[in-house]
Each structure stands twice: as structure tokens, then as C-alpha cells.
CSV table of C-alpha atoms in Angstrom, one decimal:
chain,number,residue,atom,x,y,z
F,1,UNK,CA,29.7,23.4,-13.2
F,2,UNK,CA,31.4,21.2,-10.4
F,3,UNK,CA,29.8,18.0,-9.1
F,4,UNK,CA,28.6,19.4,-6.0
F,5,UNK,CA,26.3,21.9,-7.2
F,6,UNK,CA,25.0,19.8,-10.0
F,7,UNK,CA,24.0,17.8,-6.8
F,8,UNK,CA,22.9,20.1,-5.1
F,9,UNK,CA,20.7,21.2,-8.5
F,10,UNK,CA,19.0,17.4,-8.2
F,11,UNK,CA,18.6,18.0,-4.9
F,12,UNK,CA,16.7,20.8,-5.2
F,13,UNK,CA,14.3,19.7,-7.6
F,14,UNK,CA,13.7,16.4,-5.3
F,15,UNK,CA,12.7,19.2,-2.7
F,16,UNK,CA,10.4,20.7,-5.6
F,17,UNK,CA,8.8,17.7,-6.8
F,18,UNK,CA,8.4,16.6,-2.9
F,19,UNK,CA,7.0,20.0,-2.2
F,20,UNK,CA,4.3,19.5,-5.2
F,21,UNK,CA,3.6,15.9,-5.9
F,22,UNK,CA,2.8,14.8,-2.2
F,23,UNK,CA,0.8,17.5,-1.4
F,24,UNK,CA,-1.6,16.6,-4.5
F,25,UNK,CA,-1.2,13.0,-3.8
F,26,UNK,CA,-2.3,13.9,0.2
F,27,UNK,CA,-5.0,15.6,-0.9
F,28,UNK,CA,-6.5,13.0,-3.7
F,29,UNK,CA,-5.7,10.2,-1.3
F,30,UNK,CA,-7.8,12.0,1.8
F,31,UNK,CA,-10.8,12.9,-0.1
F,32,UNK,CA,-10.6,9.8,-2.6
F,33,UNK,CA,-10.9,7.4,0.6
F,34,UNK,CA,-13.3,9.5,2.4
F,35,UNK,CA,-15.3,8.8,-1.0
F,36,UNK,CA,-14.5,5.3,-0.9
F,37,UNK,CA,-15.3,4.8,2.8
F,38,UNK,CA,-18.7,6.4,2.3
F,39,UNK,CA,-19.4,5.0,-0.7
F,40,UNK,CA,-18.8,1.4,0.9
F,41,UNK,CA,-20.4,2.1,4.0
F,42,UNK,CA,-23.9,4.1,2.7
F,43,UNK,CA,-24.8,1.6,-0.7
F,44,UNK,CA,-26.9,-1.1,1.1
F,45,UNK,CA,-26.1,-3.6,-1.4
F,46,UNK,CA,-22.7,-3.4,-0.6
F,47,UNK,CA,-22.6,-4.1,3.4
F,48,UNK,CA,-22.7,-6.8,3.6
F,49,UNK,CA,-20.5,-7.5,0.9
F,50,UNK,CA,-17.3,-9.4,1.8
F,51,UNK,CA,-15.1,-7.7,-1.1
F,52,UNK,CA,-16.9,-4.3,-0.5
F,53,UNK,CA,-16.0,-4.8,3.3
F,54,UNK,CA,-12.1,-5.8,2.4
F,55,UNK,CA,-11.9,-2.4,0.1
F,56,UNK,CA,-13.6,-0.1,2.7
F,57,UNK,CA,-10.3,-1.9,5.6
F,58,UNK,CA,-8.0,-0.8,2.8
F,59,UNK,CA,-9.3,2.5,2.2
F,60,UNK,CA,-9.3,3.7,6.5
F,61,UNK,CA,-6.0,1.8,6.4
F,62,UNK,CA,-4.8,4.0,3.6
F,63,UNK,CA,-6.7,6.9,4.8
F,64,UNK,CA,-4.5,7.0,8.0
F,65,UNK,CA,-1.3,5.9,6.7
F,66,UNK,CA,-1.4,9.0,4.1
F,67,UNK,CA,-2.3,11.9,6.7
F,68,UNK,CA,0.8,9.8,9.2
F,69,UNK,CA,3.5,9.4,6.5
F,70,UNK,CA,3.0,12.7,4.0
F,71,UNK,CA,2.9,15.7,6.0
F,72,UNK,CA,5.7,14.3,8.2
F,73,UNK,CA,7.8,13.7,5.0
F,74,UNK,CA,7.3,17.4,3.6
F,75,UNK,CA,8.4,18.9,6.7
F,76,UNK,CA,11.7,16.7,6.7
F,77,UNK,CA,12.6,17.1,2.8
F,78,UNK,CA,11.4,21.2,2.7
F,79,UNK,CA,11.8,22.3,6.1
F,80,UNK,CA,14.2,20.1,7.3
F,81,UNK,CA,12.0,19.7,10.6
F,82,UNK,CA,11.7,15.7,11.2
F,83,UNK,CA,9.7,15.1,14.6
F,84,UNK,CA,10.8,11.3,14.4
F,85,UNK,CA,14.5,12.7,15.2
F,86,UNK,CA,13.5,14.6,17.7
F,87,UNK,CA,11.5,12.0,19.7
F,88,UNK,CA,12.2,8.6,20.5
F,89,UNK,CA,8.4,7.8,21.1
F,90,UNK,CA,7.4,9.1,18.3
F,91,UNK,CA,10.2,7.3,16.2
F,92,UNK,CA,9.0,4.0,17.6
F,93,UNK,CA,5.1,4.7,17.1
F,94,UNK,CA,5.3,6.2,13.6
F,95,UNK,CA,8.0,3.3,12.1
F,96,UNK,CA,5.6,0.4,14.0
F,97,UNK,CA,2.0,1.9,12.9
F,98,UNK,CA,3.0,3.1,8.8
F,99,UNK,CA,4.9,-0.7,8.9
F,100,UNK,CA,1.5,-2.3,10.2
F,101,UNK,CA,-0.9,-0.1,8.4
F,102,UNK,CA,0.6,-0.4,4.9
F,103,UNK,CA,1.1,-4.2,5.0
F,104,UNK,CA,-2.3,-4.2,6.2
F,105,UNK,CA,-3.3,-2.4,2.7
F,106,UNK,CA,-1.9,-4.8,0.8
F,107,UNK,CA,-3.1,-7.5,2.7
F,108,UNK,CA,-6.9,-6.3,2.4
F,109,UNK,CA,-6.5,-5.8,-1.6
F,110,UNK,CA,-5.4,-9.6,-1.5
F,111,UNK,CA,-8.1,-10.7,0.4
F,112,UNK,CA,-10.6,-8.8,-1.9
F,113,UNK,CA,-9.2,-10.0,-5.0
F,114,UNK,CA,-9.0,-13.7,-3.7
F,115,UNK,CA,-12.7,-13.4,-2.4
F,116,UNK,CA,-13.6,-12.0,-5.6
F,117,UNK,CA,-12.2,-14.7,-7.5
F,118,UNK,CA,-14.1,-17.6,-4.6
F,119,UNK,CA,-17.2,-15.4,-5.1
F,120,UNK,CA,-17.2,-15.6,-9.1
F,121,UNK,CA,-15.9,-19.1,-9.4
F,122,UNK,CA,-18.5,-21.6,-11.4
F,123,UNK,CA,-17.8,-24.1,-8.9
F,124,UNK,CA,-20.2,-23.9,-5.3
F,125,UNK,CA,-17.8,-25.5,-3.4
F,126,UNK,CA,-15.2,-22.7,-4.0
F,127,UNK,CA,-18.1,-19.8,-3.8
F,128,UNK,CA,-18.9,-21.1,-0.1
F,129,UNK,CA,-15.6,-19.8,1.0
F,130,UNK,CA,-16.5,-16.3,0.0
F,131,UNK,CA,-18.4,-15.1,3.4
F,132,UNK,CA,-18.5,-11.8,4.9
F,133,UNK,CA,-18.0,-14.1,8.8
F,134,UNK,CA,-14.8,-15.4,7.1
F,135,UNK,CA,-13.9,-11.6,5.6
F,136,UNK,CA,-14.3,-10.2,9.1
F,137,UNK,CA,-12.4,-13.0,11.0
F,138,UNK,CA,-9.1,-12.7,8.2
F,139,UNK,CA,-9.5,-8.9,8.8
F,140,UNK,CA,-9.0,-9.5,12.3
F,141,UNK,CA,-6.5,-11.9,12.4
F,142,UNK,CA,-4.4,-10.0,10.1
F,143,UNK,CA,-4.6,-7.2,12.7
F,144,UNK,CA,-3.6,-9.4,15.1
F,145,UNK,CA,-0.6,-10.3,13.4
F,146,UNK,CA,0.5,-7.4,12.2
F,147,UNK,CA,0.8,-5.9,15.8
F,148,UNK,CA,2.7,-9.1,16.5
F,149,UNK,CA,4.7,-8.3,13.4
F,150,UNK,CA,5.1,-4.8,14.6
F,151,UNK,CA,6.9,-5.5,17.9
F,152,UNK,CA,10.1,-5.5,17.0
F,153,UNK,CA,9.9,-1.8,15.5
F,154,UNK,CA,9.3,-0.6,18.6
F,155,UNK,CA,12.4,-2.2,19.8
F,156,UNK,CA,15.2,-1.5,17.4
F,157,UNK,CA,14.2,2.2,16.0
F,158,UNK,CA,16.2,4.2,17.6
F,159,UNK,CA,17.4,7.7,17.7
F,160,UNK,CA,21.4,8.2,17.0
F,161,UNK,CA,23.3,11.6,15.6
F,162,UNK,CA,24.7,9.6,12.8
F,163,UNK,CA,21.5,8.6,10.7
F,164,UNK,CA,18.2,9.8,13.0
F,165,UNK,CA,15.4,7.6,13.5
F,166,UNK,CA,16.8,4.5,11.9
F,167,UNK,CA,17.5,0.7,12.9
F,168,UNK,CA,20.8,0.0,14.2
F,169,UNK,CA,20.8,-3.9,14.8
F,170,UNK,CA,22.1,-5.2,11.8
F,171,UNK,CA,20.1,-8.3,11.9
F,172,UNK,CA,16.9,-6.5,11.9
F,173,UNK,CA,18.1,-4.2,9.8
F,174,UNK,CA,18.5,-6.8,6.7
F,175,UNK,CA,15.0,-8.5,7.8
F,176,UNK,CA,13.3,-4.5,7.7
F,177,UNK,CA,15.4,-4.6,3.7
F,178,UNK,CA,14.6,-7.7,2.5
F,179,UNK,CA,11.6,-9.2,3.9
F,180,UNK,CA,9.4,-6.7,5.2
F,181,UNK,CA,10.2,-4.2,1.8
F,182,UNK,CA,11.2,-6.3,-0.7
F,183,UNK,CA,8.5,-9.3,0.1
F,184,UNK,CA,5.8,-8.5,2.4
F,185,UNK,CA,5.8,-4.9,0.7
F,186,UNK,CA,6.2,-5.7,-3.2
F,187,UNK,CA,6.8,-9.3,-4.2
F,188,UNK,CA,3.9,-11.1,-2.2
F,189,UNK,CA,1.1,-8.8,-2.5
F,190,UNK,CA,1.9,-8.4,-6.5
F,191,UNK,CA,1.9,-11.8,-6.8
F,192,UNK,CA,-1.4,-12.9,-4.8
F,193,UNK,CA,-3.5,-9.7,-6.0
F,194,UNK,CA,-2.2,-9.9,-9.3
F,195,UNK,CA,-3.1,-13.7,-10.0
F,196,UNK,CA,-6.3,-13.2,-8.1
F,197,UNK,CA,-7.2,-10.4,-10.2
F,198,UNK,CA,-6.7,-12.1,-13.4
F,199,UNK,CA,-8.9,-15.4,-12.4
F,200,UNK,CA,-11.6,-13.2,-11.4
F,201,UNK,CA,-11.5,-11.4,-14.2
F,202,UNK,CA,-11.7,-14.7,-16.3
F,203,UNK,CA,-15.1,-15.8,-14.2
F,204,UNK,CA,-16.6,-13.1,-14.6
F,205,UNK,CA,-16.5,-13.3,-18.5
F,206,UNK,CA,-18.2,-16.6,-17.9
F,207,UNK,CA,-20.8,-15.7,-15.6
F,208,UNK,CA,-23.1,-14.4,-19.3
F,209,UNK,CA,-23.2,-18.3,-19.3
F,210,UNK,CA,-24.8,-19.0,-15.7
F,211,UNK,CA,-28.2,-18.3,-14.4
F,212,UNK,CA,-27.4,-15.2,-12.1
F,213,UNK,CA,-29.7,-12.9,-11.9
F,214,UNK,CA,-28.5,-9.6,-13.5
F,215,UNK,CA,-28.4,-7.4,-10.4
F,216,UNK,CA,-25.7,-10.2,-9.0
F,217,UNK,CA,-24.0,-10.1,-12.6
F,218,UNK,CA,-23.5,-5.8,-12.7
F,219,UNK,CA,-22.3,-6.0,-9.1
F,220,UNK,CA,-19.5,-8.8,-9.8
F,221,UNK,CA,-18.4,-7.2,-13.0
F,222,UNK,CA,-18.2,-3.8,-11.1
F,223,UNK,CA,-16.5,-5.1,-8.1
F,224,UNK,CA,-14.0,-7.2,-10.2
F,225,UNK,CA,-13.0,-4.1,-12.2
F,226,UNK,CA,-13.0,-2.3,-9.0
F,227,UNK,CA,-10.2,-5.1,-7.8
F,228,UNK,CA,-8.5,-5.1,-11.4
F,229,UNK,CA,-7.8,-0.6,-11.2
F,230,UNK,CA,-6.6,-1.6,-7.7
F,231,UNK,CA,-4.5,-3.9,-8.3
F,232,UNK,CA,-3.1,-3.0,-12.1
F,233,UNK,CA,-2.4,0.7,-9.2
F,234,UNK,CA,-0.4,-1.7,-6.6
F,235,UNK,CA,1.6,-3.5,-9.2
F,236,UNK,CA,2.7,-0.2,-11.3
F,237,UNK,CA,3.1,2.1,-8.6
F,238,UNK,CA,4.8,-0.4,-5.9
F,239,UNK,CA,7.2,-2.5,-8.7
F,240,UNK,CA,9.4,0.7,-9.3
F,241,UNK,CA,10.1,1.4,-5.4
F,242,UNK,CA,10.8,-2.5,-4.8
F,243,UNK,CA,13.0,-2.3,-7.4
F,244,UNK,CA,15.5,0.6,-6.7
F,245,UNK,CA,15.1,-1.1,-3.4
F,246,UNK,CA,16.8,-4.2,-4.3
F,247,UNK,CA,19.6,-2.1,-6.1
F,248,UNK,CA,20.3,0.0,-2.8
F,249,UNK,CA,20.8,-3.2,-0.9
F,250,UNK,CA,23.2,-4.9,-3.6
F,251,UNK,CA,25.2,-1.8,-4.9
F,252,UNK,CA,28.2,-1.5,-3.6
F,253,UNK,CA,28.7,1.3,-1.3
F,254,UNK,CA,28.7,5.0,-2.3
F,255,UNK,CA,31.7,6.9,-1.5
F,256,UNK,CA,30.6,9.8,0.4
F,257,UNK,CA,32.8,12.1,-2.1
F,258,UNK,CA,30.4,10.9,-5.0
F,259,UNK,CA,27.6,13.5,-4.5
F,260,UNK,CA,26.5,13.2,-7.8
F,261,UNK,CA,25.3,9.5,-7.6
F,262,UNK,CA,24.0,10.4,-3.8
F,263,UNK,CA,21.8,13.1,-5.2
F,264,UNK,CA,20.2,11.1,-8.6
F,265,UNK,CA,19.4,8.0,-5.9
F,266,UNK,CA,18.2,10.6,-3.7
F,267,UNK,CA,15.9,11.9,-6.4
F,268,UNK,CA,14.8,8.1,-7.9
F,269,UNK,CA,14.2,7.4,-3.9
F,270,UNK,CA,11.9,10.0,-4.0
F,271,UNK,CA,10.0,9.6,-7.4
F,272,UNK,CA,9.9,6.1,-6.7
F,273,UNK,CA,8.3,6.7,-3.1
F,274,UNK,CA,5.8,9.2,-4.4
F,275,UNK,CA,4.7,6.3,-6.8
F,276,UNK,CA,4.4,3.6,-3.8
F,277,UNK,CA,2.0,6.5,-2.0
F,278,UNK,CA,0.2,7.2,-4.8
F,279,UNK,CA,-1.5,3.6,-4.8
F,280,UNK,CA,-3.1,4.5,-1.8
F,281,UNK,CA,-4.3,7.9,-3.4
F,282,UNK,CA,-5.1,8.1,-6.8
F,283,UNK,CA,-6.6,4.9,-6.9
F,284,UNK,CA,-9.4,5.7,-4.9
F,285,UNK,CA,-11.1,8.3,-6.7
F,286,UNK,CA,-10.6,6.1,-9.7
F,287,UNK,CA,-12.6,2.9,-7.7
F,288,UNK,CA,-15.2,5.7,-6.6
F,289,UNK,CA,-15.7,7.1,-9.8
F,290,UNK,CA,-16.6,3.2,-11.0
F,291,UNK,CA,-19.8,3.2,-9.3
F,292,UNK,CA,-21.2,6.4,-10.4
């Protein structure tokens, strides 16, 4: 068998396991934050709830950035129909609003998780920073910013024959690969959420030993390994994709005569997106089924 059609073999499962895996991780993720959304939005003791409030941003923001990113992304791999190439507004809009909305994601999950570790912390002086009037003024600042942030997508996406929708400024283009995906994407909110997670987790083993009344006690504990599935989801599923990431940006270059290596990187970048998507997905239904 010559090179180019065992490439063209990889390629065609990548279009397979595209075809399947994002349509199940579409529909999980819809219904699973639906769930979430009511479930944060109906349960009186949760809102008012600062963490509860922080997981219900997450879930709309993942909500919308699953129906926006995964239909569009079956179309191109399957059908080959990509409206971002077509359209230079839309190439603009799509690139700027999944950029805002999914750093938005992770920065919700590290607000919960550092609220819930303020929240369960032994010390009062720590606790009195976890307020649902500071959750809703971070939420909204971190909008804020994030549109900011999402500027100059609207400026340097562009359309060209050679690539499609893609950024063509160079210096933008190594900000968009090693800030905004490598950091803001993976390496900050793994970090903060991660760390967070863990010291909560740690507080709440200590609250048996403080006078809280029990209702207070089985809503911390369920909110905390609420936080824990969330984030134990961001750090397995979004490691992988930062990962091949960094490789892509300090491989050397691929000859375009090497379709074999094109078509297995094609393949990882898939598998490895897939995972990053299913954190917004999966997860959910898991978080839902905690309280029930």
C-alpha cells in the first residue's frame, strides 16, 4: 500500500470518528447544560449561591459555544462545506465569540473553585470574600475583558485561498499559539482550578470539626465535588490538546510530500479536539447527576 492511501485511510477514519464522536458529544453537552442551567436556576438553595451562580455562567457559556463550534466543524470535516471560508463576517464573528466564550468557561470554573475554597476556609476573614455581589461583579468584568480581548480577532481573521479563515499577521498569529492556546486555554486555568480544587477539597474534610449546621455541611461537600468532576474534566480532557499544540508549534515543518505524518497529526488534532469539547459536554450530566 503506498503512503498516500494509507493517508488517505487515517483520513478517513478522522472523518468517521468526527462524524460519530461530535455528534454524541453535541448532543450530551446540549441536554447536560440545559440540565445544569435548570438545575442551578430552579433549587432555591442554590440562587443565591456564588459557586452555584459561577457553574450556571459556565454551563450557557458552554451551552453556546457547543451548538457554535460542533455543527460547523461536521459540515467542514464530512461535507467539506465551511461557512467561515465562505464569509468574511462570519469568519470574524465565529473566531472572536468561540475565543471569548471558551476562555470565559474556564474562567468561571476558576472563579467557582477559588470561591469554593474562600467559602470552605476555617478562617472568617477568607470566607468574607466568598459573596454572590463579588461573583456577579468578576462575572462581569471578565466579560468585559474578554470582549476587549476579542478585538483583535475581528481584525486579523481573514479569508485567503491558501489556508481559509485563518490569521495572516504573524505577530498575532504566535500570540493566538502561544498565549491565548497554550496559556489562557490550558496552562492557567489547570493551574488555578486545579490548586483551588484541591484546597477546597482539603476544608471540606475539616468542616466535621466546625459548628456548621448540616444543611451548610451537605451543600459544601456537594458543591466541592461538583468543582473536583469539573475540574479533574478540564485538566484530562484539555492537557492532551495543549500538548499536541505545543508540538505543532516547535516541530519542524512538514514537507508537504510527507502525507503520512500530515494525516496521523490530522487524526491526533482531531481526537485531541474532541477531548478539549468534551469538557464542556460530558461533564455536565456528570455535575447534574451529583445532586439527584
Amino acid at each position: 500500500m503506498t503512503s498516500s492511501a494509507i493517508a488517505d485511510a487515517i483520513l478517513d477514519a478522522a472523518k468517521k470518528y468526527t462524524l460519530s464522536v461530535y455528534f454524541v458529544i453535541l448532543f450530551c453537552g446540549l441536554i447536560g447544560n440545559l440540565c445544569n442551567i435548570t438545575l442551578f436556576s430552579s433549587l432555591k438553595v442554590l440562587q443565591r449561591n456564588q459557586c452555584a451562580f459561577y457553574l450556571m455562567v459556565a454551563s450557557i457559556v458552554d451551552f453556546v459555544l457547543l451548538l457554535l463550534v460542533l455543527p460547523l466543524r461536521v459540515t467542514d470535516y464530512v461535507f467539506g462545506y465551511d461557512p467561515t471560508k465562505l464569509s468574511i463576517v462570519w469568519c470574524k464573528i465565529r473566531q472572536a465569540v468561540v475565543a471569548q466564550f471558551s476562555l470565559m468557561s474556564f474562567a468561571s470554573i476558576c472563579f467557582a473553585a477559588i470561591d469554593q475554597y474562600l467559602s470552605t476556609h476555617y478562617n472568617p476573614q477568607l470566607r468574607q470574600f466568598s459573596t454572590f455581589k463579588l461573583a456577579r461583579r468578576l462575572v462581569i468584568s471578565a466579560i468585559i475583558i474578554l470582549i476587549l480581548h476579542s478585538i483583535p480577532f475581528f481584525i486579523f481573521f481573514e479569508i485567503q485561498s491558501t489556508a481559509g479563515c485563518s490569521i495572516y499577521n504573524l505577530g498575532f498569529s504566535r500570540y493566538y499559539s502561544f498565549v491565548h492556546f497554550c496559556v489562557l486555554s490550558g496552562i492557567l486555568p489547570i493551574m488555578f482550578s486545579g490548586l483551588s480544587a484541591a484546597l477546597a477539597y482539603l476544608n471540606v474534610r475539616r468542616i466535621v470539626r466546625h459548628q456548621i449546621p448540616i444543611v451548610r455541611r451537605r451543600l459544601d461537600r456537594q458543591l466541592t465535588a461538583m468543582i473536583l468532576t469539573k475540574v479533574a474534566f478540564l485538566v484530562v480532557t484539555t492537557s492532551p490538546f495543549v500538548i499536541f499544540r505545543i508540538y505543532q508549534i516547535n516541530r519542524a515543518a512538514i514537507a508537504s510530500t510527507n502525507y503520512i505524518q500530515i494525516a496521523v497529526e490530522q487524526l491526533i488534532l482531531t481526537v485531541t479536539s474532541s477531548l478539549f469539547y468534551i469538557n464542556s459536554a460530558v461533564n455536565d450530566i456528570i455535575l447534574f447527576d451529583i445532586f439527584f
